[in-house]
CSV table of C-alpha atoms in Angstrom, one decimal:
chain,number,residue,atom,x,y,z
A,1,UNK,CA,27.5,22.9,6.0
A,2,UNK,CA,28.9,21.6,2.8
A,3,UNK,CA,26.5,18.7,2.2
A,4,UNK,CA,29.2,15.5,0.9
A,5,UNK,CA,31.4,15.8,4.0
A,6,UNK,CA,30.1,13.8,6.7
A,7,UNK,CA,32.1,15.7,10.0
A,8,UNK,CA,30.9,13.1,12.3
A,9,UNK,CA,33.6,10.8,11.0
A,10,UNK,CA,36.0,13.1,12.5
A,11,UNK,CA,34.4,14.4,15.2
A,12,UNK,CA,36.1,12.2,17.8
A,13,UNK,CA,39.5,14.5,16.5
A,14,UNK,CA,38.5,17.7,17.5
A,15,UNK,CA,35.6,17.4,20.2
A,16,UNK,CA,37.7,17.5,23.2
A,17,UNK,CA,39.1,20.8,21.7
A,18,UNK,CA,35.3,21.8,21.1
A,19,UNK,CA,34.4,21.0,24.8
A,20,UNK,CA,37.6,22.6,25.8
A,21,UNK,CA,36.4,26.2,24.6
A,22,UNK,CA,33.3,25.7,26.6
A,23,UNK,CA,35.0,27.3,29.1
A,24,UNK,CA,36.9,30.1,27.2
A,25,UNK,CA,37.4,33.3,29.0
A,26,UNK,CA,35.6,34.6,25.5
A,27,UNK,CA,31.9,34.6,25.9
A,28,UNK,CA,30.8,34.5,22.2
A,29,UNK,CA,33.7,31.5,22.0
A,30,UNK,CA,31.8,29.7,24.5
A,31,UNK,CA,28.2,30.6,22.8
A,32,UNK,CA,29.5,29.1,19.7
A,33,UNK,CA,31.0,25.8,21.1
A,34,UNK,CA,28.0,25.5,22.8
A,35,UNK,CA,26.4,25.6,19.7
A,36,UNK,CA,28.4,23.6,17.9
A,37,UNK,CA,28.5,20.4,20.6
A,38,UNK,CA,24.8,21.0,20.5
A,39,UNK,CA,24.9,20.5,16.9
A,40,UNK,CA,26.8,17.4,16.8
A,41,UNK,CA,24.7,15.7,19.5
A,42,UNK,CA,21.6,16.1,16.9
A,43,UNK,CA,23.5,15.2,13.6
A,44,UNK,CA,24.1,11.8,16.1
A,45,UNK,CA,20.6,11.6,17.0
A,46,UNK,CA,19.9,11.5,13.2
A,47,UNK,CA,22.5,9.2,12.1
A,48,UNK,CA,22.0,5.4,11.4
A,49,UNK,CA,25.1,4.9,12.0
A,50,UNK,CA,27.7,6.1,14.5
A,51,UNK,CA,31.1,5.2,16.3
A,52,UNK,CA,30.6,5.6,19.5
A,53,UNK,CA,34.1,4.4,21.0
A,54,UNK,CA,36.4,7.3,19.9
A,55,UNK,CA,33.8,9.6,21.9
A,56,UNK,CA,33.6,7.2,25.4
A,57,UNK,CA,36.8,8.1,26.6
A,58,UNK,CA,36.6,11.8,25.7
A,59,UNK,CA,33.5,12.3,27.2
A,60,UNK,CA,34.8,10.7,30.2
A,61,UNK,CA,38.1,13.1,30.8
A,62,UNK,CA,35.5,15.9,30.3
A,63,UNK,CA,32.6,14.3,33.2
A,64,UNK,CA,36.1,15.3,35.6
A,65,UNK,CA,36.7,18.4,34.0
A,66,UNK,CA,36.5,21.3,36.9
A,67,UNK,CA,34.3,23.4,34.8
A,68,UNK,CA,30.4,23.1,35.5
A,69,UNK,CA,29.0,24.0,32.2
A,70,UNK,CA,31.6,21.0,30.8
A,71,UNK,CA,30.7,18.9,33.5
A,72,UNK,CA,26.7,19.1,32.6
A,73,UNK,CA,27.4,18.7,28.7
A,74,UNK,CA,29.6,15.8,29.0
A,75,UNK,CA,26.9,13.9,31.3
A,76,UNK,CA,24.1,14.9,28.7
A,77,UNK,CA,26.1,13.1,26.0
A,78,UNK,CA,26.6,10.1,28.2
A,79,UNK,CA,23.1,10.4,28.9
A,80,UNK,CA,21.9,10.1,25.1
A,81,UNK,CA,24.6,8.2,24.1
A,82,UNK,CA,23.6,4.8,26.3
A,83,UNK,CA,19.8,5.8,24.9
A,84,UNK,CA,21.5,5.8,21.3
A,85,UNK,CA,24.1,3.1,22.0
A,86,UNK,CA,22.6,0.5,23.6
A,87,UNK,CA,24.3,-3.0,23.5
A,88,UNK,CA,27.1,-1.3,21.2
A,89,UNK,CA,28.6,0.9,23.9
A,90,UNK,CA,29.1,-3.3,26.2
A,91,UNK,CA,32.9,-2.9,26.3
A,92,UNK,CA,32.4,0.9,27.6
A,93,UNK,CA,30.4,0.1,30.6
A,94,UNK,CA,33.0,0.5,33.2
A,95,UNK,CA,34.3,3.1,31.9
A,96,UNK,CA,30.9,5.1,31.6
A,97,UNK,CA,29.9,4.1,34.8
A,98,UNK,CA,33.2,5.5,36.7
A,99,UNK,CA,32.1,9.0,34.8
A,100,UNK,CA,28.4,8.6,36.1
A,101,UNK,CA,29.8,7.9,39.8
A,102,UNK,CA,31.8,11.0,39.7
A,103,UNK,CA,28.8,13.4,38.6
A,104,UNK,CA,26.3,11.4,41.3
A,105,UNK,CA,27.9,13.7,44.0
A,106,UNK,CA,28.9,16.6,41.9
A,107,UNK,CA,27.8,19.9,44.3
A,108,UNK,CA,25.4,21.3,41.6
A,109,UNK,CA,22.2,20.2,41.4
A,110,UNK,CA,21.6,20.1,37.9
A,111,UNK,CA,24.6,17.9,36.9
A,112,UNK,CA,23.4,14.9,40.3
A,113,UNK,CA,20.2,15.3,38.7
A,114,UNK,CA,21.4,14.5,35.0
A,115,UNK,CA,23.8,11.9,36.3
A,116,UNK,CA,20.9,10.4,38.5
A,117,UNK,CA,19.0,9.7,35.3
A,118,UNK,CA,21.6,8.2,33.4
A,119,UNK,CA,22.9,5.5,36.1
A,120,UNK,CA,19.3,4.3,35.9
A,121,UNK,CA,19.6,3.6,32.6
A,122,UNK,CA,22.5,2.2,32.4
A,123,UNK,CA,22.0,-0.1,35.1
A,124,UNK,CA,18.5,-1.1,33.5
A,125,UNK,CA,20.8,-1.4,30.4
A,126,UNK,CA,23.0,-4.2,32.1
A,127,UNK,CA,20.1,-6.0,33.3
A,128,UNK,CA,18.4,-6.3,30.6
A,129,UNK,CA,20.8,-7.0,28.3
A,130,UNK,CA,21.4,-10.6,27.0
A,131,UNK,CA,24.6,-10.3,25.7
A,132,UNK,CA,27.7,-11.3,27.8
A,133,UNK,CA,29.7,-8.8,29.2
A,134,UNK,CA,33.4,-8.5,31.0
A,135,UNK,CA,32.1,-8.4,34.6
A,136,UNK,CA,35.8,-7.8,36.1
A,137,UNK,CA,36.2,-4.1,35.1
A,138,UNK,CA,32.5,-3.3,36.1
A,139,UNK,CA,33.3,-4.5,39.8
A,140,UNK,CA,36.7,-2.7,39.7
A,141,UNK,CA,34.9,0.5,39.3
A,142,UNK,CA,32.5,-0.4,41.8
A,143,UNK,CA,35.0,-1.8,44.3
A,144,UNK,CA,37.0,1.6,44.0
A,145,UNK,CA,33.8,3.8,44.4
A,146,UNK,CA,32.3,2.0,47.2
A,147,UNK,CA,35.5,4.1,49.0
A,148,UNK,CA,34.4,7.4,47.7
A,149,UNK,CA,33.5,10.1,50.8
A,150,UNK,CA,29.8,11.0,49.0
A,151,UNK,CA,27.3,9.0,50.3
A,152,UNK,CA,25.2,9.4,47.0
A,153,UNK,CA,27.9,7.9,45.2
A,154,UNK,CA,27.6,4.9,47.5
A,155,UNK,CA,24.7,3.4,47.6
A,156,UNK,CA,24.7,3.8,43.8
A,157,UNK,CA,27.4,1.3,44.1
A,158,UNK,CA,25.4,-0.7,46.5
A,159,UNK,CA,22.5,-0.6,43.5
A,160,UNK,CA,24.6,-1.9,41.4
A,161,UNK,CA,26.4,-4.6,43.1
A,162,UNK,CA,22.9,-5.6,44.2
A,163,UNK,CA,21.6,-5.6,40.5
A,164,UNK,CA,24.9,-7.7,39.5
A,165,UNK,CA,24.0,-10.5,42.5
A,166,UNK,CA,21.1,-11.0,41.4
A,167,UNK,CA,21.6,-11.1,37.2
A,168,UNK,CA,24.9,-13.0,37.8
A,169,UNK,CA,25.1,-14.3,40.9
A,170,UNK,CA,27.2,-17.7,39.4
A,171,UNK,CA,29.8,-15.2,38.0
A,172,UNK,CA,29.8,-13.0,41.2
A,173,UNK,CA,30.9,-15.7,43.5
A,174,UNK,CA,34.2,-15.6,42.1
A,175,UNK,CA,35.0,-12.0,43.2
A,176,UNK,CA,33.1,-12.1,46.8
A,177,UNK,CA,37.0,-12.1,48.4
A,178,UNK,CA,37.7,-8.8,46.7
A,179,UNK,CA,34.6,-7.3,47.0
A,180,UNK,CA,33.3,-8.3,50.8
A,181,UNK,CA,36.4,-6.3,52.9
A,182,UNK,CA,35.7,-3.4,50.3
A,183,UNK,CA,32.3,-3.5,51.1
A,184,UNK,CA,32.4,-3.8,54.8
A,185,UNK,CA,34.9,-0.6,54.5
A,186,UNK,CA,32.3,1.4,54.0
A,187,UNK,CA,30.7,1.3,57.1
A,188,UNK,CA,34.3,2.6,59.4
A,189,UNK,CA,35.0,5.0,57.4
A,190,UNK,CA,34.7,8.0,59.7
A,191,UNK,CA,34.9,10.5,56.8
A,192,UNK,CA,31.1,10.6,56.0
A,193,UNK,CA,30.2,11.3,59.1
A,194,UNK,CA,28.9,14.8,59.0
A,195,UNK,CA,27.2,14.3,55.7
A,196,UNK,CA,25.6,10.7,56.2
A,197,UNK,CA,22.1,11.7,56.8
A,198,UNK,CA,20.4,8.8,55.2
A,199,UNK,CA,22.3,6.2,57.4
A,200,UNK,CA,19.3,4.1,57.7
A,201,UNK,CA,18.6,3.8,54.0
A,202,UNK,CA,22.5,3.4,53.4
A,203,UNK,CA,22.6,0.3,55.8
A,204,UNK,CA,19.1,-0.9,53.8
A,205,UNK,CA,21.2,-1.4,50.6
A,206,UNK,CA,24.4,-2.6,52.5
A,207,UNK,CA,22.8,-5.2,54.0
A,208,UNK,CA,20.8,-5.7,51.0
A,209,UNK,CA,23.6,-6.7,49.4
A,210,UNK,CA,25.4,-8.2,52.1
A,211,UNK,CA,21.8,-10.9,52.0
A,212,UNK,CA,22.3,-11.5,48.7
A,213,UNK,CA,25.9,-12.3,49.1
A,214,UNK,CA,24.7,-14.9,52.0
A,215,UNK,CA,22.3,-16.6,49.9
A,216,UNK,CA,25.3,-17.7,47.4
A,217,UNK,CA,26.3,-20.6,49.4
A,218,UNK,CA,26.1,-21.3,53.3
A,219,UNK,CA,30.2,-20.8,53.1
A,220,UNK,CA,29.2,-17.4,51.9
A,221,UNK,CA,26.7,-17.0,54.5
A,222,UNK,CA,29.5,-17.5,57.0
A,223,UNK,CA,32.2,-15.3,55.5
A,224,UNK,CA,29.9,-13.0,55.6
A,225,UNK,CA,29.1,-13.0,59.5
A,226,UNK,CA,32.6,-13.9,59.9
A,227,UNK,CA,33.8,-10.8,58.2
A,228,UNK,CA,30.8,-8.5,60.2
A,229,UNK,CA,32.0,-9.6,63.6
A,230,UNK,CA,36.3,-9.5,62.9
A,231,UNK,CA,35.0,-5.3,61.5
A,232,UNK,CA,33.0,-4.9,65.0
A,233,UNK,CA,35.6,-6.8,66.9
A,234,UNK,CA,38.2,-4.2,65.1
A,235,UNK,CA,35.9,-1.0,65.3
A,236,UNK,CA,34.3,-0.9,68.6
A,237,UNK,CA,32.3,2.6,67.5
A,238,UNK,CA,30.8,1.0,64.7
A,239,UNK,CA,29.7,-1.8,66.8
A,240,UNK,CA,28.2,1.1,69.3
A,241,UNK,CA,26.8,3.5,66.3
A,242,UNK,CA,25.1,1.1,63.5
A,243,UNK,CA,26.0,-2.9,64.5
A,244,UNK,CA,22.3,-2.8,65.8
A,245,UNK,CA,20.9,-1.6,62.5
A,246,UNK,CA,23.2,-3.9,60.7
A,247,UNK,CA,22.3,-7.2,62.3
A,248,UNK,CA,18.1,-6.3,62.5
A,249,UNK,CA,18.5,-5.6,59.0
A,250,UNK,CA,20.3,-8.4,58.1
A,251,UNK,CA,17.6,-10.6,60.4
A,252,UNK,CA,14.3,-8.6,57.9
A,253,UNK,CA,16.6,-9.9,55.0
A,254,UNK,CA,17.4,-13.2,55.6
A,255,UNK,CA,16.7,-16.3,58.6
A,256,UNK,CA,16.5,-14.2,62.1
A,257,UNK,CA,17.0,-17.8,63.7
A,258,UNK,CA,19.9,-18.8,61.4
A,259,UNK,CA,21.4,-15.7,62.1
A,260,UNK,CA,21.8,-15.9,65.8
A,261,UNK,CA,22.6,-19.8,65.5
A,262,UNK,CA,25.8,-18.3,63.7
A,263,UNK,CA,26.7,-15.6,65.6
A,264,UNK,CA,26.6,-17.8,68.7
A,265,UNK,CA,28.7,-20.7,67.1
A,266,UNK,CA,31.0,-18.4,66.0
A,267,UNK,CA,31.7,-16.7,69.1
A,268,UNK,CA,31.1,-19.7,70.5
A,269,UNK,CA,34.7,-20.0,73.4
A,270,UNK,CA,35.6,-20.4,77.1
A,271,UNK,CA,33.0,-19.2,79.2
A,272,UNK,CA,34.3,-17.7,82.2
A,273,UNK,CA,35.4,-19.9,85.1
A,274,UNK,CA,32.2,-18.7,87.7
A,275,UNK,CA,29.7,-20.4,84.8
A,276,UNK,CA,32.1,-23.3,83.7
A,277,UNK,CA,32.7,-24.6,87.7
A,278,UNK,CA,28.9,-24.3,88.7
A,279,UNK,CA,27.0,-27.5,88.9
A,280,UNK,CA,24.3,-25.8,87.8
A,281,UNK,CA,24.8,-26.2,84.1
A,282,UNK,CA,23.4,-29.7,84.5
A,283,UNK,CA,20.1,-28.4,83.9
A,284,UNK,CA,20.7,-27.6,80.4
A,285,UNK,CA,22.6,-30.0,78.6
A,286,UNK,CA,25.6,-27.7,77.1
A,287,UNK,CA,28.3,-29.6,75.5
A,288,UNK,CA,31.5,-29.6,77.1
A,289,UNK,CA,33.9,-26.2,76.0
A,290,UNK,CA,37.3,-26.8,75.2
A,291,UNK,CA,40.1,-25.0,78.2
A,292,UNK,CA,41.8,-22.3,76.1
A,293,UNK,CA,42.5,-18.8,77.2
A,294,UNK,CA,41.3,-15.9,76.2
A,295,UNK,CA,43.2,-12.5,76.1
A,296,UNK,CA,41.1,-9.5,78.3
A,297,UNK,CA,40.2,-7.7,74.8
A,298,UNK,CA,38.4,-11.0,73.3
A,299,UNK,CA,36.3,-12.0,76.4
A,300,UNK,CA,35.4,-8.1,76.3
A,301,UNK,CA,34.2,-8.2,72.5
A,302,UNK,CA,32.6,-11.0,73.1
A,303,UNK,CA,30.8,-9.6,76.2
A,304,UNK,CA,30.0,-6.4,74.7
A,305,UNK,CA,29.1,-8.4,71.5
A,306,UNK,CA,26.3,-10.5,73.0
A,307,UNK,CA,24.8,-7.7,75.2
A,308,UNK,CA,24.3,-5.8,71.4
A,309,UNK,CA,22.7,-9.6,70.4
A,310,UNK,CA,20.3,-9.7,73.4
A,311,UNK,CA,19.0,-6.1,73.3
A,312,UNK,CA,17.8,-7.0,70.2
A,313,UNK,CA,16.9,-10.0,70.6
A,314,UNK,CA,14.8,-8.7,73.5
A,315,UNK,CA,13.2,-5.6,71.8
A,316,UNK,CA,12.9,-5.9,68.0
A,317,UNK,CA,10.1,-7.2,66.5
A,318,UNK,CA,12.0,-8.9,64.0
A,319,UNK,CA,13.0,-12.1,66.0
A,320,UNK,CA,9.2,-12.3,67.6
A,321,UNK,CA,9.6,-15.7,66.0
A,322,UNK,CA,12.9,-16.4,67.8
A,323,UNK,CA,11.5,-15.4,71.1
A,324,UNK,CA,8.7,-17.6,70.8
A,325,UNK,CA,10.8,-20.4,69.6
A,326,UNK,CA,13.0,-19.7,72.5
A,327,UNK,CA,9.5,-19.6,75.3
A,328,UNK,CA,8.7,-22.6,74.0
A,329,UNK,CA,12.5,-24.6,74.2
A,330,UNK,CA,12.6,-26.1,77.3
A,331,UNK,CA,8.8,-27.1,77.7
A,332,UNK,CA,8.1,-30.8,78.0
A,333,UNK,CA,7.0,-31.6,74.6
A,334,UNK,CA,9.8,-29.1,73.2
A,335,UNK,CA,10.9,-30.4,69.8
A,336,UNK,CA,14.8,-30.8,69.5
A,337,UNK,CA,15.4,-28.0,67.2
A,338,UNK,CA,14.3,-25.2,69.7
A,339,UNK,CA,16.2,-26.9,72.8
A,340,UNK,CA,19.1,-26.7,70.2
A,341,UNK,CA,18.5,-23.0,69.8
A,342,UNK,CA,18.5,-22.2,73.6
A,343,UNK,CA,21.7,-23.9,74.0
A,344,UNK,CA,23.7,-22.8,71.5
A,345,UNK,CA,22.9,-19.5,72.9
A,346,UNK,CA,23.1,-20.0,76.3
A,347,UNK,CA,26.6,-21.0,75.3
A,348,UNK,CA,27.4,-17.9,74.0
A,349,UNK,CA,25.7,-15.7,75.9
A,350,UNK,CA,27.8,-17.0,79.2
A,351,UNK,CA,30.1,-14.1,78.1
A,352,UNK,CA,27.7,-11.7,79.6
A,353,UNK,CA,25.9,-12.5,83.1
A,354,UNK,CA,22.9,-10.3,82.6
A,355,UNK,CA,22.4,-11.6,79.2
A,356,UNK,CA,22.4,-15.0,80.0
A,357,UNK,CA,19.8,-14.1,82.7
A,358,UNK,CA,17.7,-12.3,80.6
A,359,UNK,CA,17.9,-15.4,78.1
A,360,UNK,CA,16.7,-17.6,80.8
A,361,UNK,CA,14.3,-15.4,81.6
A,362,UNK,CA,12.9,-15.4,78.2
A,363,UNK,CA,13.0,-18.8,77.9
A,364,UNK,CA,10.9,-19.5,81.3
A,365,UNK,CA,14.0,-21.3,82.7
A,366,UNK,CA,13.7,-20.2,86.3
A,367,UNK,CA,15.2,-23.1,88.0
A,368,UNK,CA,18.7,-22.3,85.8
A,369,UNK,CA,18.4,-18.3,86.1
A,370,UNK,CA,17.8,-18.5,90.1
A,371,UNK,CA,21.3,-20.8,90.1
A,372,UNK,CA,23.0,-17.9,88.1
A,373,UNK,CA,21.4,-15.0,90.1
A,374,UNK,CA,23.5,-16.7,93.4
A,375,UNK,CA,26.5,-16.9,91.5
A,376,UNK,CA,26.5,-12.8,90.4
A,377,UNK,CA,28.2,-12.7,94.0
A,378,UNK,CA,31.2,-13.7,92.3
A,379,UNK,CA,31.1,-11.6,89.4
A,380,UNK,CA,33.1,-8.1,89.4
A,381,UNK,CA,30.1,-5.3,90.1
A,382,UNK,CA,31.0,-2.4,87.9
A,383,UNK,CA,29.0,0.7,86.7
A,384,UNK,CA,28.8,-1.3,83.2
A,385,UNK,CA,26.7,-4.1,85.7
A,386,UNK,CA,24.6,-2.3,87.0
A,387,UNK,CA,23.9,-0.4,84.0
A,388,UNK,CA,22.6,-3.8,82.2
A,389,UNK,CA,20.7,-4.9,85.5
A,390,UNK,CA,19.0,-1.7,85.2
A,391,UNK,CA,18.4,-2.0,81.3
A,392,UNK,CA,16.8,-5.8,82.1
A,393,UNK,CA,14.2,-4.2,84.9
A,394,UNK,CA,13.4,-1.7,82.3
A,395,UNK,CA,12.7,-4.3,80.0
A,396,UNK,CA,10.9,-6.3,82.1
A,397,UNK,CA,8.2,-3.6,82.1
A,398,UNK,CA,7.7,-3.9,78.2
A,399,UNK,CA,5.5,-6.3,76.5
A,400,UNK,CA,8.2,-9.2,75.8
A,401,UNK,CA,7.6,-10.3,79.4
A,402,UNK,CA,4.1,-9.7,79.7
A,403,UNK,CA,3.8,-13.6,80.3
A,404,UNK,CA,6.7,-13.7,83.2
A,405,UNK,CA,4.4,-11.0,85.0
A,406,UNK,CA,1.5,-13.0,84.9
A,407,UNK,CA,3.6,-16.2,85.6
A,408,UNK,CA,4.4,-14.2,89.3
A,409,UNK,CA,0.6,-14.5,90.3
A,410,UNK,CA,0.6,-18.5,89.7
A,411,UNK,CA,1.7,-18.9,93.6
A,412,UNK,CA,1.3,-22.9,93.2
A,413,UNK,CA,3.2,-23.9,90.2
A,414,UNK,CA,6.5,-25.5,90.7
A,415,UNK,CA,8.5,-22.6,89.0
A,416,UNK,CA,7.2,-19.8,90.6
A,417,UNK,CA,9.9,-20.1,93.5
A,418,UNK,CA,12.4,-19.7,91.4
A,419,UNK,CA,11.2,-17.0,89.3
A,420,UNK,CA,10.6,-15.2,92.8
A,421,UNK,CA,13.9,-16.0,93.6
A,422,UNK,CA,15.3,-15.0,90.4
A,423,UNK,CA,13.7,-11.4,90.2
A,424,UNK,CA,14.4,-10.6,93.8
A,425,UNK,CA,18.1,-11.9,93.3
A,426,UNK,CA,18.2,-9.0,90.9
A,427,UNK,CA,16.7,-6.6,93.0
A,428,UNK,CA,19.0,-7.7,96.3
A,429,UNK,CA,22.0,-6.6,93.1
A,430,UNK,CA,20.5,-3.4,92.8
A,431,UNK,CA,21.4,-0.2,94.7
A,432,UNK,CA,18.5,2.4,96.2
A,433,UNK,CA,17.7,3.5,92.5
A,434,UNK,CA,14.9,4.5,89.9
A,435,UNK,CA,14.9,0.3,88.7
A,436,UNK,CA,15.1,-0.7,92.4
A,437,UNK,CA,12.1,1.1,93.2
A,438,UNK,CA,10.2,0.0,90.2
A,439,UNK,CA,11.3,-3.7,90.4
A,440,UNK,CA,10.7,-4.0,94.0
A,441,UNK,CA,7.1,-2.3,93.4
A,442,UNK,CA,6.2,-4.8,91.2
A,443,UNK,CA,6.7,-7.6,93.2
C-alpha cells in the first residue's frame, strides 16, 4: 500500500511462497493469498511495463502442483500473461506450452476448460507472429507429449504440429526423423484404450498431419508410408483396429491413386510360386520379379496387408476415382497411365488370391480372373479362404459391381464366358453356405 514502492519488481521472489499458501491447512491464510495473487495479477494488468520471465518458470512448477485451487490459478496467469505478453514471452513458449499440455487433461473441468482457452491462444500467438522463434524446444515438448496417456492432450499436440507444418514447413523438414516414429507411437500405444472415445477425430488430426508431412517432398511422402506399413507390419492389432481408418484418411487427404501406386511398390516382392509358374500372366504384361525368399511372417503381412488394401479399395467411396480408373485399364483405347495402375497392383495383390480376383474382377479382366479361379485348386483352402470368398460374394451384391451384373446378361460378347467361368469357379470353391446360395441364385 505504501505508494513509492513498486512490489511488482519483487514479486517474482516471493510468489511461489504466495501460491504455496493457497493451499494452507488455514482457511483465512488461504482467503488472503488468494487475495493477494488476485491483487498482483491486476497491478500487472495495469502496468506498462512488466518482467514477465522471472514469473514463467514459477508459474509453471505451480500448473504441476497437486493442489486444484493452485492448479486453476497458475493456468489463469498463464492465460493472461500470453494476452499481456505477447511476442515478449518468444523464448518461453516451450516451456508454457508443456504447462498448458499438463492442465489439457487435468480431471477437473474447470482447469481443461481454462487450459483449453489458453492453448488456443498461444498457438494463434505462434502463428501469427512474425518474429523468429527457436523451433527445437517447441517440438521437444511436443514430441514428449504426443506419448502422454490423455487423449486430449494429444491431439493438442497434433494441432500444433499441424499448425507448425504449415507456418514452417522449410524448418520442419529437418526434424521429420525425430518426430515421424514419435508420431506413429501414438497409434500402438495400448494404454488409451479404454478412454479413446474420439478415435475417429484422433486419426483425422494424425493423419492430418501425417499429409502435411507427405507434401514436404515425395522422399517424405515415402518415409511416411514406409514408416505406416514397418508399424502395421510390427503391430498386427493396429493393422486390424484402425489401419482402415488410417489409410481412407490418408486417401481424403492426399492422392487416393498415388497412395495405392506406393503401397503396392513398396510391398511390391516374390509372388508366390502357383501365380509366378502360370502362363497365364501373359495377359497382363507384369514385369519380371526378382527370385528371393520370403520368410512365412512377410508373405503373411503382406497377404493380410493387401486384403486391408482391397476391402477398401472395394467399398470406400474415397477411391471411386481409382475404381473407375482401374474399369477403364485394360480397355482398348486405355491410356498407359491406368494399364500402369492395374499392374502395379496386380503385382502386389498376388500375395492374396481372392484379392487379386476381386482386382480383376473390378477391372473387367475376365479372361485373366477365369485363369486364376483354375489355379485356386492349388492354393491351401483354409477357414481364412473361405472367409474372403465369402466377403467377395457379399460384395458382389453392392453397388461397385453393379456393371459386372449387367455384363452377365450380355450372352454374346466375347468376355462373358469367362466371367461365367470366373463367378461359377467361385461358387464350385464354396461349401453349401449363406454366399453359396446367394451367388448361385444370382446366376
Amino acid at each position: 500500500s505504501v505508494p513509492d514502492i513498486n512490489m511488482l519488481d519483487w514479486l517474482p521472489d516471493f510468489l511461489d511462497g504466495l501460491f504455496n499458501m493457497l493451499s494452507d491447512s488455514n482457511r483465512e491464510i488461504r482467503q488472503a493469498a488468494d487475495s493477494a495473487i488476485a491483487g498482483f495479477l491486476n497491478e500487472i494488468k495495469k502496468s506498462p511495463v512488466v518482467e514477465f520471465g522471472p514469473m514463467v518458470g514459477i508459474l509453471v512448477n505451480q500448473c504441476h502442483n497437486k493442489e486444484r485451487f493452485n492448479r486453476l490459478t497458475a493456468i489463469t496467469w498463464v492465460k493472461e500473461f500470453i494476452k499481456l505478453g505477447g511476442d515478449r514471452l518468444l523464448l518461453f513458449y516451450s516451456e508454457l506450452l508443456g504447462s498448458i499440455m499438463y492442465c489439457i487433461s487435468d480431471s477437473d473441468l474447470e482447469i481443461r476448460q481454462v487450459a483449453g482457452y489458453t492453448n488456443v491462444e498461444l498457438l494463434d500467438l505462434v502463428k501469427q507472429t512474425a518474429n523468429e522463434f527457436e523451433l527445437s524446444p517447441l517440438l521437444q515438448t511436443l514430441t514428449s507429449e504426443l506419448g502422454s496417456h490423455y487423449i486430449p492432450t494429444r491431439m493438442a499436440a497434433l494441432r500444433w504440429i499441424n499448425m507448425l507444418l504449415e507456418k514452417v514447413a522449410g524448418e520442419m523438414n529437418k526434424f521429420i526423423s525425430e518426430l515421424l516414429p514419435a508420431l506413429l507411437s501414438t497409434l500402438s500405444d495400448e494404454a488409451d484404450e479404454v478412454v479413446l472415445t474420439n478415435l475417429e477425430v484422433f486419426l483425422s488430426f494424425f493423419t492430418q498431419v501425417l499429409a502435411r508431412i507427405s507434401l514436404l517432398s515425395d522422399a517424405e511422402f515415402k518415409r511416411v508410408l514406409d514408416a505406416i506399413l514397418q508399424l502395421f507390419s510390427e503391430d498386427r492389432r493396429l493393422l486390424e483396429l484402425r489401419g482402415s481408418l488410417i489409410i481412407r484418411n490418408l486417401c481424403v487427404l492426399l492422392n487416393a491413386k498415388s497412395i495405392y501406386i506406393s503401397l503396392a511398390t513398396i510391398l511390391q516382392s516374390p509372388v508366390h510360386d502357383y501365380v509366378a509358374g502360370s502362363e497365364n500372366l501373359a495377359l497382363v504384361d507384369v514385369p519380371a520379379i526378382p527370385t528371393i525368399r520370403l520368410s512365412e511372417d512377410q508373405l503373411d503381412f503382406r497377404s493380410i496387408m493387401v486384403q486391408t488394401l482391397n476391402l477398401i479399395l472395394l467399398t470406400a467411396r474415397e477411391l471411386d476415382e481409382l475404381r473407375l480408373l482401374l474399369r477403364s485399364s485394360l480397355e482398348s483405347g486405355a491410356s498407359k497411365e491406368a494399364t500402369a495402375v492395374f499392374v502395379t497392383l496386380f503385382g502386389c495383390w498376388c500375395h492374396n488370391p481372392v484379392a487379386t480376383l476381386a482386382l480383376c474382377l473390378i477391372a473387367q479382366a475376365y479372361e485373366l480372373s477365369s485363369a486364376l479361379v483354375t489355379l485356386f485348386a492349388n492354393v491351401d483352402i483354409t477357414v481364412g479362404f473361405l472367409m474372403q470368398v465369402d466377403k467377395l460374394v457379399q460384395l458382389l451384391e453392392s453397388p461397385v459391381f453393379i456393371q459386372l451384373r449387367l455384363q452377365l446378361l450380355e450372352v454374346h460378347t466375347s468376355y462373358h464366358p469367362f466371367l461365367l467361368k470366373s463367378l461359377y469357379g467361385l461358387l464350385m470353391l464354396l461349401p453349401q453356405s449363406a454366399a453359396f446360395t446367394i451367388l448361385s441364385n444370382r446366376l
